[in-house]
């Protein structure tokens, strides 16, 4: 039995991350075009109950690697398990999320299989039976179309870009155990602990709305007004390099070429002039709003909507007005 | 202790990237080349470990064309001791080929720790560090924002969404550096002068054919920006209306 596409899902504490549904939906779409079935892989500890609901996103079969070594992410354990599964299924295409986990895991599996990998893809298509991947390079200053000279094809998909397709009604789904070809004692690098960032706040790379502040925020305490806006919108708070280098925000919040590349539905840039490195990191946002005092700031050339003005007056007003809509 | 830093030369992040007329290459003529910013964190970390542990040697290894020596010299000026250029004329090798060339080179070297930047800011592939780890059968922690070395062990904090994974790993190991690991130093004049004279070992390699290759570059779709809704707080209600009714994002 050969499955054409394998989706490597990601769960944390028993919940799938949204990107898992995105890659599974994309796996289904590709399998329908290529002809073949979709298998999903789940790694975790006591997570067997997660398998069946994946039928709704297009999985024909789910392979569950249920083992205490997967209580936390295990780079060595996961890469060996997934590599063996790919070989067993003779998968033609293997999809990962371009998340902290997927970015760590996918290249290891690629090395083990001695094949190519396209990371952080924003689109995949089938052309003459071959997969073509589109991925940003130079932090999004250009988009490259990639072709694969090795098989299977491995790709990681940027979160928030691929559509989730859910179908109604139950379908037959085959649930199997995946071999875990590694023991706890074999592992040389292990996660001892996970420290949640304060408030367990949303990461800019995953949020569907991002509110970012730059040099115009003037001081770290002023980010409070962005946090209030983010709270209303369920958004993550990001920052430009200037704000991070000034020590106002942690580097994990940075959006741009030496920070995170983001693709939210809405990006609100406050007091950010728009250096080329920052624009590269956020210009694939679906809708961009800029608030800046300087009408000539380059950010306005990328923004769908701009307000020229003092962010300390505009942002609180924006929070207030949006609250009315959200409350409706 | 022996530390190896694998580093790459990349275009300055301020560079406007221009696609060549054949659509399959990037124009390299007007590019100002620098040491990859994430590799700078890796070099800085190695130098800091050396400063704390006398007798430590830091070697920089780079795969790239002849011009890569300028990035290597930046690393030497910061404090690296030795350097190897794995020379290739191929301007755009893929991650698999680079990882294999690096693994082959590293195999004949001694190391307790191998540092990489988490990614190169040109192709943004994020692959070479973990691929080399698999090829050399070494433990590897990626995206490390804090590193502490102990007796044959390392504690490495890895950035994940909304938190940090704390790893313990045996040495030798591979670590890829995330921003925040440290604040890279500016090379002192003395270091710059010394770096100019430093002998860089060169190895010629034929890289494997790419497993993944660019068939076409495009510019991202141009945004029709520049729609100014208005000035000051008075423009907010109209902005909110547009976001709700026109863009439908709130």
XYZ file of C-alpha atoms in Angstrom:
578
model
C 0.000 0.000 0.000
C 1.603 3.210 -1.064
C 0.499 6.607 0.121
C 1.347 9.456 -2.109
C 1.469 12.237 0.472
C 2.487 12.192 4.133
C 1.574 15.148 6.356
C 3.707 15.426 9.492
C 1.373 17.073 11.992
C 2.361 19.007 15.080
C 0.616 18.872 18.417
C 1.525 20.406 21.729
C -0.072 19.298 25.010
C -2.643 17.251 23.124
C -3.845 19.993 20.782
C -2.989 20.287 17.122
C -1.483 23.510 16.019
C -3.417 25.191 13.224
C -0.596 24.586 10.750
C -1.305 20.841 11.061
C -4.721 21.348 9.453
C -3.142 23.584 6.828
C -0.578 20.984 5.737
C -3.132 18.187 5.879
C -5.545 20.147 3.671
C -2.714 20.868 1.234
C -1.668 17.201 1.326
C -5.247 16.234 0.365
C -5.273 18.742 -2.500
C -1.949 17.462 -3.874
C -2.944 13.810 -3.460
C -6.156 14.416 -5.396
C -4.106 15.895 -8.216
C -1.328 13.322 -8.125
C -3.688 10.425 -7.524
C -3.221 8.621 -4.235
C -3.886 8.625 -0.571
C -3.020 10.906 2.303
C -1.374 9.681 5.470
C -0.870 11.814 8.550
C 1.751 11.258 11.224
C 1.234 12.244 14.869
C 4.013 12.144 17.424
C 3.355 12.464 21.132
C 2.675 10.768 24.418
C -0.834 9.374 24.998
C -2.234 11.063 21.939
C -4.023 8.156 20.215
C -7.369 9.934 20.610
C -6.141 12.696 18.299
C -6.050 10.426 15.242
C -9.660 10.006 14.197
C -10.669 13.671 13.886
C -7.976 14.090 11.204
C -10.325 12.371 8.742
C -12.201 15.662 8.500
C -9.125 17.318 7.005
C -8.588 14.669 4.365
C -6.460 11.953 5.978
C -7.090 8.414 4.712
C -4.769 6.949 7.325
C -3.108 8.168 10.510
C 0.124 6.765 11.879
C 0.482 7.373 15.588
C 3.900 7.381 17.238
C 2.778 7.234 20.852
C 5.733 7.051 23.201
C 6.989 8.763 26.372
C 10.043 9.994 24.441
C 7.627 12.298 22.595
C 6.313 13.981 25.749
C 8.378 16.907 24.514
C 9.761 17.305 21.021
C 12.662 14.927 20.415
C 14.852 15.911 17.445
C 16.564 12.526 17.208
C 13.475 10.462 18.031
C 11.221 12.349 15.641
C 13.637 12.347 12.718
C 14.270 8.603 12.965
C 10.556 7.823 13.358
C 9.464 9.994 10.434
C 12.284 8.742 8.189
C 11.263 5.121 8.785
C 7.616 5.976 8.167
C 8.414 7.710 4.863
C 10.352 4.623 3.743
C 7.629 2.229 4.846
C 4.871 4.166 3.110
C 7.026 4.892 0.065
C 5.631 8.403 0.280
C 6.201 10.575 -2.781
C 5.616 13.874 -0.984
C 6.240 14.706 2.675
C 4.903 17.946 4.147
C 5.977 19.635 7.373
C 4.959 22.922 9.002
C 7.638 25.622 8.830
C 7.404 26.006 12.601
C 10.155 25.762 15.224
C 9.539 22.002 15.197
C 9.220 21.561 11.431
C 12.240 23.732 10.679
C 14.295 21.521 12.992
C 12.852 18.192 11.903
C 12.511 18.509 8.114
C 16.233 19.013 7.292
C 17.175 16.044 9.496
C 14.716 13.786 7.675
C 15.958 15.183 4.344
C 19.560 14.369 5.297
C 18.617 10.850 6.392
C 16.812 10.229 3.105
C 19.564 12.054 1.167
C 17.017 14.211 -0.662
C 16.231 17.865 -1.235
C 13.912 19.973 0.897
C 12.202 23.271 0.120
C 11.659 25.182 3.367
C 9.031 27.767 4.252
C 7.017 27.322 1.052
C 4.092 29.641 0.321
C 2.609 27.616 -2.562
C 2.911 24.180 -4.118
C 1.594 23.046 -7.469
C 1.704 20.008 -9.691
C 3.130 20.489 -13.177
C 3.519 17.476 -15.480
C 3.253 15.213 -12.466
C 6.092 17.046 -10.679
C 5.823 19.253 -7.607
C 6.906 22.860 -8.004
C 7.389 24.853 -4.793
C 7.282 28.611 -4.384
C 9.278 30.066 -1.525
C 10.427 33.539 -0.518
C 14.167 34.178 -0.414
C 16.162 37.127 0.919
C 13.387 37.475 3.537
C 10.783 37.928 0.811
C 12.597 40.366 -1.484
C 12.222 37.705 -4.196
C 10.112 34.581 -4.658
C 11.837 31.488 -6.061
C 10.204 28.613 -7.886
C 11.939 25.408 -6.959
C 12.036 22.096 -8.743
C 13.092 18.846 -7.132
C 15.699 16.501 -8.601
C 15.333 13.891 -5.854
C 12.459 11.817 -4.512
C 10.555 11.882 -2.216
C 9.796 15.588 -2.343
C 10.091 17.255 1.072
C 8.623 20.671 1.803
C 7.815 22.723 4.870
C 4.852 25.086 4.627
C 4.741 28.569 6.076
C 2.010 28.840 8.723
C -1.073 30.969 7.929
C -0.669 30.781 4.165
C -2.390 27.545 3.110
C -6.174 27.179 3.291
C -7.775 24.749 5.719
C -10.399 22.578 4.013
C -12.726 20.737 6.303
C -15.282 18.278 5.019
C -18.498 17.159 6.638
C -19.487 13.631 7.472
C -17.479 10.731 8.754
C -15.310 8.756 6.393
C -13.287 5.614 6.740
C -9.986 6.290 8.374
C -7.338 3.731 9.055
C -5.423 4.187 12.297
C -2.096 2.452 12.790
C 0.814 2.540 15.185
C 4.022 3.998 13.844
C 7.257 2.248 14.740
C 9.440 4.245 17.124
C 12.922 2.990 16.227
C 14.708 4.678 19.107
C 14.972 4.283 22.877
C 15.270 6.983 25.513
C 18.856 5.923 26.246
C 19.934 6.480 22.621
C 19.041 10.137 22.739
C 21.959 12.551 23.009
C 19.996 15.788 23.060
C 16.812 15.931 25.111
C 14.381 18.618 26.207
C 14.529 18.873 29.985
C 11.976 21.595 30.381
C 9.808 24.030 28.455
C 9.647 27.588 29.716
C 6.507 29.401 28.559
C 7.068 33.021 27.698
C 5.250 35.384 30.056
C 1.500 35.174 29.647
C 1.940 32.385 27.100
C 1.382 35.028 24.470
C 0.851 34.397 20.814
C 3.900 34.241 18.548
C 4.116 36.764 15.702
C 4.819 33.999 13.181
C 1.544 32.248 13.997
C -0.867 35.094 14.714
C -3.488 36.042 12.137
C -3.203 39.663 13.268
C 0.056 41.356 14.264
C 0.388 44.799 15.855
C 3.982 46.029 15.602
C 5.842 48.968 17.073
C 9.055 50.658 16.027
C 11.312 53.495 17.002
C 8.278 55.797 17.158
C 7.144 54.010 20.314
C 9.866 56.014 22.092
C 10.022 53.875 25.267
C 9.380 50.273 26.314
C 6.455 51.143 28.603
C 4.600 52.670 25.656
C 4.140 49.215 24.131
C 1.280 48.913 26.601
C -0.969 50.747 24.154
C -0.110 48.173 21.460
C -0.810 45.355 23.897
C -4.233 46.840 24.591
C -4.970 46.985 20.860
C -3.660 43.430 20.427
C -5.863 42.234 23.258
C -8.999 43.536 21.518
C -8.015 41.918 18.218
C -6.556 38.669 19.578
C -3.322 39.744 17.942
C 0.372 39.219 18.664
C 2.645 42.176 19.374
C 5.683 42.481 17.116
C 8.535 44.942 16.888
C 10.942 46.405 14.375
C 14.666 45.834 14.664
C 15.111 49.371 16.027
C 12.769 48.633 18.941
C 14.461 45.292 19.638
C 17.994 46.656 19.416
C 16.998 49.447 21.809
C 16.121 46.699 24.294
C 12.430 47.624 24.393
C 11.191 44.228 23.209
C 12.629 40.681 23.179
C 14.282 39.577 19.933
C 11.667 36.819 19.579
C 9.157 39.578 18.698
C 11.249 41.011 15.857
C 9.696 41.093 12.398
C 12.066 41.491 9.457
C 15.113 40.057 7.775
C 16.996 39.153 10.951
C 13.749 38.440 12.745
C 10.610 36.607 11.771
C 8.890 36.696 8.423
C 5.162 36.979 8.940
C 2.061 36.499 6.776
C -0.899 37.565 8.922
C -4.289 38.668 7.585
C -3.742 42.079 9.143
C -0.470 43.814 10.052
C -0.659 47.125 11.896
C 2.675 48.993 11.875
C 2.904 51.754 14.466
C 5.788 54.192 14.483
C 7.680 52.045 11.986
C 9.267 53.956 9.115
C 9.786 50.846 7.005
C 13.445 49.954 6.457
C 13.938 47.514 3.584
C 14.693 44.661 6.025
C 11.428 45.244 7.867
C 9.355 45.570 4.694
C 10.820 42.288 3.444
C 9.647 40.487 6.573
C 6.039 41.697 6.560
C 5.081 42.543 3.006
C 3.313 39.240 2.405
C 0.721 40.269 5.010
C -2.721 40.316 3.403
C -3.653 43.753 4.682
C -1.212 46.336 6.014
C -2.097 49.402 8.078
C 0.513 52.035 8.895
C 0.381 54.742 11.525
C 3.253 57.197 11.309
C 3.860 60.895 11.868
C 6.041 61.183 8.766
C 3.921 61.227 5.556
C 7.053 60.314 3.551
C 7.833 57.158 5.559
C 8.433 54.231 3.140
C 5.949 52.099 5.097
C 3.094 54.049 3.455
C 4.114 52.690 0.053
C 3.483 49.138 1.257
C 0.452 49.890 3.403
C -3.085 49.321 2.143
C -4.316 51.958 4.579
C -2.361 54.661 6.306
C -2.994 57.289 8.911
C -0.560 60.157 9.134
C -0.476 61.133 12.766
C 0.754 60.701 16.289
C 0.426 57.040 17.209
C -0.142 57.994 20.851
C -3.435 59.603 19.772
C -4.335 57.241 16.922
C -3.711 53.841 18.532
C -5.879 54.322 21.685
C -8.680 55.647 19.471
C -8.273 52.637 17.183
C -8.505 50.299 20.178
C -11.666 52.053 21.319
C -13.340 51.926 17.877
C -12.381 48.303 17.239
C -13.748 47.307 20.623
C -17.186 48.467 19.441
C -17.001 46.174 16.411
C -15.647 43.183 18.285
C -18.318 43.552 20.974
C -21.061 43.489 18.350
C 38.658 22.947 23.613
C 38.214 23.073 19.851
C 35.368 25.023 18.334
C 34.465 25.207 14.667
C 32.181 27.910 13.310
C 30.601 27.315 9.916
C 29.933 30.657 8.279
C 28.643 32.015 4.976
C 29.076 35.218 3.070
C 25.748 36.837 2.135
C 24.506 40.121 0.657
C 24.150 42.953 3.155
C 20.556 42.987 4.440
C 20.116 46.495 2.972
C 20.755 45.170 -0.536
C 17.978 45.501 -3.086
C 17.966 42.096 -4.722
C 17.925 42.242 -8.529
C 16.897 39.296 -10.673
C 19.137 38.625 -13.713
C 17.560 38.767 -17.215
C 17.552 34.961 -17.446
C 15.242 34.895 -14.336
C 17.284 32.049 -12.920
C 19.984 34.033 -11.128
C 20.427 37.004 -8.834
C 22.612 39.856 -10.121
C 25.727 39.877 -7.976
C 27.545 42.890 -9.421
C 26.268 45.620 -7.068
C 26.104 43.538 -3.935
C 27.950 44.503 -0.776
C 28.927 41.192 0.846
C 28.982 40.620 4.581
C 29.343 37.816 7.102
C 25.852 36.311 7.563
C 24.332 38.087 10.612
C 23.342 34.814 12.332
C 26.878 33.467 11.782
C 28.165 36.557 13.571
C 26.345 35.366 16.698
C 28.010 31.961 16.226
C 31.484 33.540 15.885
C 30.890 35.810 18.878
C 29.768 32.860 21.020
C 32.897 30.900 20.070
C 35.132 33.848 20.964
C 33.382 34.294 24.312
C 33.882 30.606 25.134
C 37.550 30.981 24.177
C 37.932 34.028 26.435
C 36.529 32.044 29.353
C 38.518 28.885 28.563
C 42.164 29.582 27.748
C 43.626 27.089 25.302
C 40.468 27.063 23.194
C 40.979 27.292 19.432
C 38.339 28.665 17.087
C 38.369 27.694 13.414
C 36.068 29.202 10.802
C 34.975 27.042 7.885
C 33.118 28.440 4.904
C 31.862 26.935 1.657
C 31.776 29.488 -1.134
C 33.565 31.280 -3.934
C 36.897 33.123 -3.540
C 35.199 36.364 -2.431
C 34.018 34.579 0.743
C 37.466 35.248 2.210
C 36.268 38.745 3.154
C 33.558 37.260 5.416
C 36.116 34.821 6.827
C 38.458 37.730 7.576
C 35.654 39.471 9.495
C 35.434 36.386 11.709
C 39.221 36.346 12.187
C 39.186 40.054 13.021
C 36.589 39.272 15.713
C 38.987 36.712 17.206
C 38.867 33.401 15.333
C 42.256 31.660 15.125
C 42.217 29.609 11.937
C 40.167 29.497 8.759
C 39.337 27.082 5.969
C 37.657 28.034 2.707
C 36.021 25.134 0.929
C 36.171 26.763 -2.456
C 33.519 26.288 -5.077
C 32.765 28.237 -8.218
C 29.101 27.332 -7.921
C 27.331 30.520 -6.746
C 24.094 28.785 -5.713
C 24.720 25.306 -4.378
C 21.804 23.739 -2.532
C 21.809 22.904 1.176
C 22.306 19.180 0.629
C 25.471 19.734 -1.433
C 26.860 22.305 1.022
C 26.139 20.083 4.030
C 27.907 17.175 2.365
C 30.964 19.270 1.502
C 31.069 20.611 5.066
C 30.617 17.180 6.634
C 33.472 15.817 4.545
C 35.740 18.684 5.585
C 34.776 18.486 9.265
C 35.335 14.744 9.363
C 39.097 15.216 9.278
C 39.075 17.994 11.897
C 38.908 17.910 15.694
C 36.026 19.568 17.509
C 34.113 19.673 20.770
C 31.508 22.082 19.475
C 30.407 23.168 15.999
C 28.454 26.407 15.725
C 26.322 27.637 12.823
C 23.976 30.595 12.366
C 20.380 29.335 12.388
C 20.015 30.373 8.753
C 21.731 32.332 6.020
C 19.791 35.484 5.210
C 20.096 34.965 1.437
C 18.464 31.636 0.597
C 16.805 31.360 4.058
C 17.040 27.575 3.823
C 17.593 26.762 7.533
C 18.998 23.371 6.666
C 22.774 23.125 6.668
C 23.395 22.879 10.450
C 20.936 20.034 11.167
C 21.889 18.269 7.918
C 25.572 18.270 8.881
C 24.582 16.947 12.327
C 22.818 13.993 10.716
C 25.734 13.322 8.362
C 28.243 13.363 11.235
C 25.841 11.623 13.632
C 26.118 14.455 16.154
C 23.454 15.801 18.506
C 22.179 19.189 17.389
C 20.134 21.969 18.949
C 18.803 24.611 16.558
C 17.750 28.278 17.117
C 19.739 28.576 20.340
C 19.389 31.834 22.261
C 21.381 30.800 25.347
C 24.254 28.338 25.653
C 26.050 27.076 28.729
C 28.900 24.573 28.546
C 29.705 22.139 31.326
C 31.746 19.003 31.722
C 31.279 17.245 28.369
C 27.761 18.642 28.271
C 25.868 21.681 27.143
C 22.625 23.298 28.202
C 21.069 25.063 25.243
C 17.880 27.094 25.211
C 16.010 26.842 21.950
C 13.410 29.383 20.839
C 9.996 27.946 20.004
C 6.613 29.615 19.468
C 5.591 31.249 22.727
C 8.375 29.726 24.787
C 11.791 28.158 25.176
C 12.841 24.497 25.121
C 15.724 23.777 27.483
C 17.982 21.055 26.059
C 20.708 19.063 27.632
C 23.125 17.497 25.183
C 26.378 15.630 25.274
C 29.410 17.085 23.468
C 30.583 17.151 20.756
C 27.438 18.733 19.415
C 26.175 21.165 16.811
C 24.395 24.338 17.862
C 22.763 26.866 15.531
C 22.636 30.448 16.760
C 19.496 32.588 17.059
C 19.501 36.338 17.484
C 19.758 37.160 21.193
C 22.483 34.595 21.886
C 24.890 37.507 22.389
C 25.809 40.942 21.101
C 28.525 40.531 18.437
C 31.553 42.764 18.885
C 32.983 45.137 16.331
C 36.456 43.947 15.373
C 39.231 46.105 16.854
C 41.789 47.684 14.513
C 44.449 45.265 15.713
C 42.214 42.343 14.810
C 41.465 43.801 11.389
C 45.192 44.248 10.647
C 45.918 40.709 11.798
C 43.040 39.282 9.750
C 44.482 40.852 6.601
C 47.702 38.901 6.959
C 46.174 35.639 8.114
C 46.711 32.608 5.897
C 43.390 30.987 4.917
C 43.610 27.293 4.064
C 41.861 26.509 0.818
C 40.282 23.279 -0.271
C 38.821 22.801 -3.728
C 35.703 20.662 -3.934
C 33.283 19.623 -6.621
C 29.827 19.970 -5.117
C 27.121 17.430 -5.773
C 24.380 18.311 -8.220
C 21.522 20.168 -6.500
C 18.622 18.149 -5.096
C 16.447 21.267 -5.223
C 17.071 24.085 -7.652
C 15.598 27.425 -8.551
C 13.867 27.273 -11.910
C 12.723 30.878 -11.796
C 12.960 33.983 -9.616
C 10.143 36.515 -9.457
C 9.576 39.698 -7.552
C 6.729 39.480 -5.048
C 3.525 41.033 -6.404
C 3.729 44.809 -6.085
C 1.499 46.221 -3.387
C -0.717 49.081 -4.341
C -0.038 50.909 -1.157
C -0.168 54.568 -0.367
C -3.851 54.939 0.425
C -3.831 57.531 3.164
C -7.133 57.396 5.010
C -6.587 60.674 6.787
C -4.686 62.498 9.484
C -4.684 61.929 13.217
C -7.238 60.269 15.458
C -10.151 61.730 13.446
C -9.337 59.316 10.622
C -9.762 56.263 12.850
C -13.532 55.646 12.348
C -13.051 55.660 8.566
C -10.069 53.278 8.887
C -12.117 50.907 11.016
C -14.960 51.044 8.486
C -12.532 50.167 5.659
C -10.982 47.296 7.631
C -14.436 45.960 8.398
C -16.355 46.547 5.137
C -13.696 46.706 2.428
C -10.745 44.581 3.586
C -12.973 42.416 5.836
C -10.121 41.668 8.213
C -11.809 42.713 11.464
